[in-house]
XYZ file of C-alpha atoms in Angstrom:
405
model
C 12.569 17.551 -44.327
C 9.927 15.162 -45.761
C 7.155 14.091 -43.416
C 7.968 10.417 -43.829
C 11.666 10.924 -43.037
C 10.445 12.718 -40.083
C 8.342 10.022 -38.542
C 11.115 7.387 -39.374
C 13.592 9.423 -37.469
C 11.311 9.771 -34.597
C 10.447 6.224 -34.616
C 14.206 5.184 -34.693
C 14.907 7.611 -31.546
C 11.992 6.275 -29.844
C 13.107 2.627 -30.623
C 16.773 3.413 -29.411
C 15.227 5.110 -26.108
C 13.354 1.626 -25.674
C 16.395 -0.488 -26.166
C 18.496 1.420 -23.725
C 16.241 1.959 -20.732
C 13.665 -0.609 -21.083
C 14.178 -4.353 -19.732
C 12.395 -6.927 -21.729
C 12.062 -10.852 -21.841
C 12.342 -10.745 -25.526
C 12.873 -8.022 -28.070
C 10.017 -5.594 -28.593
C 7.925 -5.863 -32.001
C 8.524 -2.855 -33.798
C 5.203 -1.305 -33.829
C 4.503 1.847 -31.662
C 1.019 1.701 -30.631
C -0.753 5.079 -30.199
C -4.705 4.136 -30.174
C -7.070 1.235 -29.613
C -10.559 0.959 -30.526
C -12.836 -1.978 -30.811
C -10.687 -4.947 -32.290
C -8.345 -2.408 -34.029
C -5.034 -1.230 -32.970
C -3.252 1.705 -34.684
C 0.490 2.586 -34.831
C 2.491 6.001 -34.887
C 1.990 6.130 -38.643
C -1.629 5.816 -38.517
C -1.531 2.298 -39.912
C -4.530 -0.025 -38.658
C -4.119 -3.642 -37.260
C -6.630 -6.025 -36.515
C -5.910 -7.296 -33.266
C -6.487 -10.921 -32.852
C -4.390 -10.923 -29.742
C -6.294 -8.535 -27.297
C -3.299 -8.129 -24.960
C -3.357 -12.011 -24.707
C -6.757 -12.514 -23.312
C -6.876 -8.993 -21.974
C -9.508 -6.964 -23.975
C -12.317 -9.344 -23.755
C -14.948 -6.690 -24.521
C -12.897 -4.893 -26.990
C -10.825 -1.428 -26.742
C -12.386 1.992 -26.122
C -15.624 0.850 -24.737
C -16.929 4.604 -24.069
C -19.745 3.390 -21.411
C -16.502 1.925 -19.140
C -14.095 4.755 -20.127
C -16.744 7.381 -18.566
C -17.063 5.343 -15.399
C -13.134 5.479 -14.978
C -13.164 9.333 -16.100
C -15.854 10.197 -13.586
C -13.868 8.517 -10.692
C -13.809 11.211 -7.806
C -12.715 8.809 -4.955
C -9.363 8.887 -2.765
C -6.043 8.796 -4.938
C -5.133 5.645 -2.324
C -6.530 3.419 0.260
C -4.371 1.631 2.718
C -5.265 -2.225 2.330
C -5.988 -2.133 6.143
C -8.765 0.454 5.742
C -12.465 -0.274 4.420
C -13.210 0.885 0.947
C -16.734 0.218 -0.488
C -16.047 -0.573 -4.209
C -13.649 -3.486 -2.659
C -16.592 -5.191 -1.000
C -18.734 -4.409 -4.093
C -16.396 -6.020 -6.487
C -15.758 -8.814 -3.988
C -19.457 -9.590 -3.958
C -19.771 -9.653 -7.639
C -17.064 -12.118 -8.103
C -18.612 -14.366 -5.271
C -21.712 -14.288 -7.014
C -20.387 -15.539 -10.614
C -17.688 -17.850 -9.657
C -18.085 -21.353 -9.845
C -18.800 -23.845 -6.760
C -18.263 -22.352 -3.363
C -16.017 -19.676 -3.796
C -16.749 -16.617 -1.834
C -13.628 -14.893 -0.444
C -11.360 -12.385 -2.567
C -7.819 -11.901 -1.708
C -6.535 -8.928 -3.227
C -3.629 -8.954 -6.037
C -2.127 -6.408 -8.913
C -2.149 -9.011 -11.260
C -2.373 -12.697 -12.146
C 1.122 -13.639 -10.924
C 0.369 -12.300 -7.323
C -2.713 -14.144 -7.456
C -1.137 -17.352 -7.994
C 1.592 -16.625 -5.244
C -1.306 -16.005 -2.912
C -2.971 -18.939 -3.976
C 0.090 -21.353 -3.380
C 0.768 -19.861 -0.093
C -2.695 -20.222 1.076
C -2.757 -23.804 0.295
C 0.489 -24.443 2.072
C -0.984 -22.703 4.959
C -4.266 -24.674 4.709
C -2.850 -28.144 4.241
C 0.505 -28.019 5.840
C 1.812 -29.836 2.762
C 4.476 -28.247 0.316
C 4.374 -30.168 -3.007
C 2.282 -29.434 -5.904
C 0.912 -30.862 -9.247
C 0.724 -28.983 -12.537
C 1.044 -29.434 -16.268
C 4.009 -29.675 -17.732
C 4.632 -26.407 -20.130
C 2.265 -24.299 -18.458
C 2.755 -20.838 -17.609
C 1.244 -19.500 -14.022
C 3.362 -16.356 -13.742
C 6.802 -14.954 -12.791
C 7.248 -15.131 -9.234
C 9.593 -17.654 -7.981
C 6.502 -19.634 -6.538
C 4.596 -19.276 -9.871
C 7.461 -20.366 -11.791
C 8.008 -23.598 -9.638
C 4.535 -24.852 -10.838
C 5.367 -23.565 -14.347
C 7.217 -25.287 -17.152
C 10.274 -27.404 -16.209
C 12.541 -24.887 -18.199
C 12.085 -22.358 -15.250
C 13.734 -25.199 -12.803
C 16.603 -25.373 -15.196
C 17.164 -21.780 -15.103
C 16.616 -21.285 -11.317
C 17.838 -23.847 -8.831
C 16.109 -22.374 -5.868
C 12.580 -22.959 -7.074
C 10.231 -24.729 -4.921
C 11.164 -28.601 -4.712
C 8.288 -31.228 -5.016
C 6.434 -29.886 -8.141
C 5.368 -32.741 -10.236
C 4.466 -31.967 -14.095
C 2.087 -33.955 -15.853
C 2.699 -34.016 -19.791
C -0.102 -33.681 -22.117
C -2.290 -35.161 -23.422
C -4.578 -34.546 -20.698
C -6.406 -37.755 -20.893
C -7.520 -40.707 -18.886
C -3.929 -42.205 -18.519
C -2.849 -38.601 -17.502
C -5.338 -38.383 -14.660
C -4.606 -41.705 -13.423
C -1.338 -40.419 -13.084
C -2.387 -37.248 -11.183
C -4.316 -39.869 -8.973
C -1.378 -42.090 -7.996
C 0.726 -38.868 -7.020
C -2.291 -37.706 -5.042
C -2.663 -40.946 -3.042
C 0.653 -40.318 -1.399
C -1.207 -37.784 0.711
C 1.222 -35.197 0.561
C 0.339 -33.009 -2.306
C -1.012 -29.450 -1.205
C -2.574 -28.456 -4.621
C -3.332 -29.528 -8.073
C -3.091 -26.409 -10.270
C -3.936 -25.798 -14.000
C -5.770 -23.627 -16.425
C -8.954 -25.562 -17.254
C -7.763 -25.019 -20.873
C -4.150 -24.272 -21.181
C -3.606 -21.394 -23.332
C -0.081 -21.008 -23.180
C 0.329 -24.436 -24.638
C -1.761 -23.450 -27.699
C -5.076 -24.041 -26.152
C -4.470 -27.431 -25.026
C -8.249 -28.925 -24.255
C -8.260 -31.616 -21.574
C -10.698 -34.751 -21.917
C -13.821 -34.381 -19.713
C -12.648 -37.837 -18.257
C -9.304 -35.977 -17.120
C -11.113 -33.660 -14.836
C -13.893 -36.050 -13.575
C -10.932 -38.245 -12.345
C -8.794 -35.438 -11.196
C -11.343 -33.371 -9.108
C -12.731 -36.556 -7.390
C -8.969 -37.661 -6.554
C -8.308 -34.060 -4.990
C -11.371 -34.421 -2.898
C -10.657 -37.921 -2.035
C -6.956 -37.311 -0.680
C -7.496 -33.945 0.907
C -5.765 -31.782 -2.035
C -6.930 -28.219 -2.925
C -7.931 -27.739 -6.578
C -6.816 -24.350 -7.956
C -8.017 -23.306 -11.278
C -5.800 -20.737 -12.774
C -8.463 -18.501 -15.025
C -6.188 -15.733 -15.324
C -6.145 -16.033 -19.099
C -9.519 -18.133 -19.513
C -11.862 -16.181 -17.267
C -14.694 -13.863 -18.182
C -15.885 -15.346 -21.429
C -12.798 -16.234 -23.209
C -13.720 -19.912 -23.893
C -17.294 -19.102 -24.780
C -18.504 -19.557 -21.074
C -18.049 -16.961 -18.209
C -15.537 -19.271 -16.717
C -13.624 -22.157 -18.331
C -14.389 -24.318 -15.310
C -17.783 -24.490 -16.353
C -17.024 -26.742 -19.353
C -15.774 -29.418 -17.131
C -18.163 -28.924 -14.149
C -15.246 -27.977 -11.938
C -15.774 -26.398 -8.593
C -12.330 -25.359 -7.414
C -11.260 -24.454 -4.043
C -9.403 -21.688 -5.278
C -9.574 -19.655 -8.672
C -7.078 -17.050 -9.899
C -8.161 -14.211 -12.060
C -6.556 -11.502 -13.832
C -6.420 -10.257 -17.572
C -10.345 -9.908 -18.323
C -11.286 -8.771 -14.955
C -10.544 -5.361 -15.858
C -10.305 -5.729 -19.696
C -7.351 -4.111 -19.797
C -8.832 -0.762 -18.399
C -6.864 -1.278 -15.133
C -4.249 -3.717 -13.368
C -5.845 -6.109 -11.080
C -5.807 -9.929 -10.003
C -7.487 -11.726 -7.512
C -7.362 -15.133 -5.563
C -11.065 -16.180 -4.695
C -11.405 -19.051 -2.170
C -13.792 -21.166 -0.122
C -15.004 -20.025 3.064
C -13.073 -22.883 4.652
C -9.705 -22.044 2.972
C -10.067 -18.497 3.735
C -10.693 -19.286 7.244
C -6.893 -21.035 7.364
C -5.798 -17.895 5.817
C -7.176 -14.982 7.394
C -5.146 -13.293 10.132
C -2.840 -16.433 9.856
C -0.380 -15.395 7.037
C 0.843 -12.524 5.340
C -0.488 -11.319 1.787
C -0.225 -7.710 1.973
C -0.358 -6.110 -1.553
C 0.366 -2.499 -1.495
C -1.246 -1.559 -4.901
C -3.799 -4.689 -4.832
C -7.233 -3.322 -5.795
C -5.773 0.319 -6.073
C -9.091 2.689 -6.212
C -8.724 3.441 -9.675
C -8.434 -0.189 -10.720
C -11.452 -1.382 -8.620
C -13.492 1.252 -10.321
C -12.141 -0.045 -13.761
C -12.829 -3.503 -12.741
C -16.395 -2.646 -11.520
C -16.948 -0.573 -14.701
C -15.774 -3.531 -16.990
C -17.907 -6.508 -15.113
C -20.971 -4.376 -15.117
C -20.777 -4.097 -18.922
C -19.894 -7.326 -19.432
C -22.452 -8.943 -17.122
C -25.039 -6.801 -18.376
C -24.633 -8.039 -21.922
C -23.473 -11.499 -20.553
C -25.817 -13.648 -22.861
C -25.360 -11.576 -25.989
C -21.429 -11.470 -25.610
C -21.275 -15.229 -24.962
C -23.501 -16.012 -27.701
C -21.402 -13.838 -30.291
C -18.289 -15.583 -28.921
C -19.743 -18.887 -29.561
C -21.018 -18.039 -33.321
C -17.695 -16.369 -33.989
C -15.917 -19.592 -32.643
C -17.679 -21.692 -35.376
C -17.014 -19.409 -37.967
C -12.991 -19.482 -36.749
C -13.320 -23.226 -36.900
C -14.900 -23.591 -39.993
C -12.605 -21.314 -41.727
C -9.181 -22.411 -40.268
C -9.995 -26.293 -40.454
C -10.043 -25.791 -44.554
C -6.916 -23.610 -44.846
C -4.068 -24.938 -46.642
C -0.953 -25.155 -44.028
C 2.144 -26.323 -45.669
C 2.800 -28.848 -43.051
C 0.491 -30.979 -40.526
C -1.201 -28.706 -38.773
C -3.621 -29.008 -35.499
C -6.391 -26.653 -34.910
C -7.659 -26.262 -31.148
C -10.432 -23.951 -30.292
C -12.710 -23.632 -27.504
C -14.822 -20.031 -27.720
C -12.379 -17.629 -28.728
C -9.261 -19.010 -27.446
C -7.657 -20.595 -30.486
C -4.539 -22.568 -30.969
C -2.724 -23.920 -34.244
C 0.206 -26.129 -33.859
C 2.522 -27.065 -36.632
C 4.844 -29.857 -37.018
C 7.293 -27.883 -38.826
C 9.431 -25.550 -36.734
C 9.582 -21.992 -37.721
C 6.768 -22.120 -40.116
C 4.164 -20.420 -38.115
C 6.819 -17.756 -36.761
C 6.983 -16.949 -40.509
C 3.395 -16.796 -40.727
C 3.082 -14.505 -37.618
C 5.684 -12.013 -39.289
C 3.626 -12.097 -42.656
C 0.520 -11.456 -40.789
C 2.060 -8.395 -39.112
C 3.312 -6.974 -42.286
C -0.184 -7.256 -43.728
C -2.241 -5.526 -40.689
C -3.087 -8.548 -38.603
C -1.776 -9.322 -35.136
C -1.553 -12.943 -33.637
C 0.652 -14.265 -31.250
C 3.374 -17.078 -31.741
C 4.238 -19.584 -29.067
C 7.558 -20.709 -29.749
C 8.582 -21.949 -32.926
C 5.652 -24.259 -33.457
C 2.441 -22.760 -32.394
C 0.064 -19.678 -32.803
C -2.573 -18.317 -30.647
C -5.556 -16.199 -31.535
C -7.566 -14.557 -28.556
C -10.027 -11.922 -30.601
C -12.364 -10.038 -28.612
C -15.416 -11.666 -27.591
C -17.615 -8.724 -29.232
C -15.575 -9.138 -32.520
C -18.210 -8.873 -35.469
C -18.400 -11.401 -38.723
C -16.987 -8.577 -40.999
C -13.681 -7.944 -38.788
C -13.294 -11.751 -38.220
C -13.507 -12.355 -41.891
C -11.272 -9.857 -42.954
C -8.706 -11.025 -40.124
C -9.082 -14.561 -41.459
C -8.863 -13.520 -44.917
C -5.432 -11.790 -44.161
C -4.428 -14.983 -42.157
C -5.127 -17.272 -45.081
C -3.295 -15.234 -47.691
C -0.228 -15.555 -45.273
C 0.116 -19.336 -45.590
C 2.455 -21.002 -48.152
């Protein structure tokens, strides 16, 4: 049998197996990934793709970094540590996070990923304030637990009637008017927390006005409301600063992290809090996580962060330089419908007025060797590696431009 036919038959069997046994929220994209290096992914046919998704804000330092992989390969610690015991890498990792986090964040509560980190944060603020109501941004995404969905898009409330009540949603644009709407809600004195990404990736990289967060942060302090910065997607350099909170001078009471925490070399999340909030949480409510900060994942996170922080200036400078290049190229491209480009660092959103247009662009890109991420029918996001070089950026943008019509 011809080699191409063998590959096709094997792929069909694999696809059928996936369809039969793997539960998904959306149909799988028909690419079997077998390798990853730098800013590239490779499929089972040997085809190379330029990766402008990077696991959706996961692979900030790129795939296949040998320095990181070697530390993980050389791991000779315990297979598992009960969360109630002591384990040195946990303390080392938590100390690093406390040293780089904005404001007075100091105490890490261990999680397996971003959703669990958000869930811990929501429970923590209810324990700390004695309140049960929340404010978040309409259309945002904070995870798929019942609590995280409660502060997510209203669509979740339509699907699940048993989500947390009293969750107020602020509709973009996030400007002075929206900030005063938040302030009015906070003035009632019954809001446990305001939670949002500093830059909202899941809405196509919505960037709030500086004045918005000035007002919101001041109002949270005035009315005793906890400010939660969800930096699961935006953390660890994605927006051109180590944390997106830095763009707005935010000093959150709790910050949730994931994705770029391990860079894809492991699975981990964390809710890091101030000492004040930690005191009201510790030994006072349950946040046990069986696999939170598994030993191997702790090593992966340490290796990833050491690599990133050792090269922090170089990596962030590159992210800003490539950001300017992406903005320059995208701003002059000929889209067939009115289109808005939003960019901060290497978090890039493109929104069209024509439903379905950018979905077709995404498909054409994939067929031509470029991976971008569609958001519904009207938007595309790009999250290239922070270490992407100009040659790869140009090649990817050339493909993207050729797929427009």
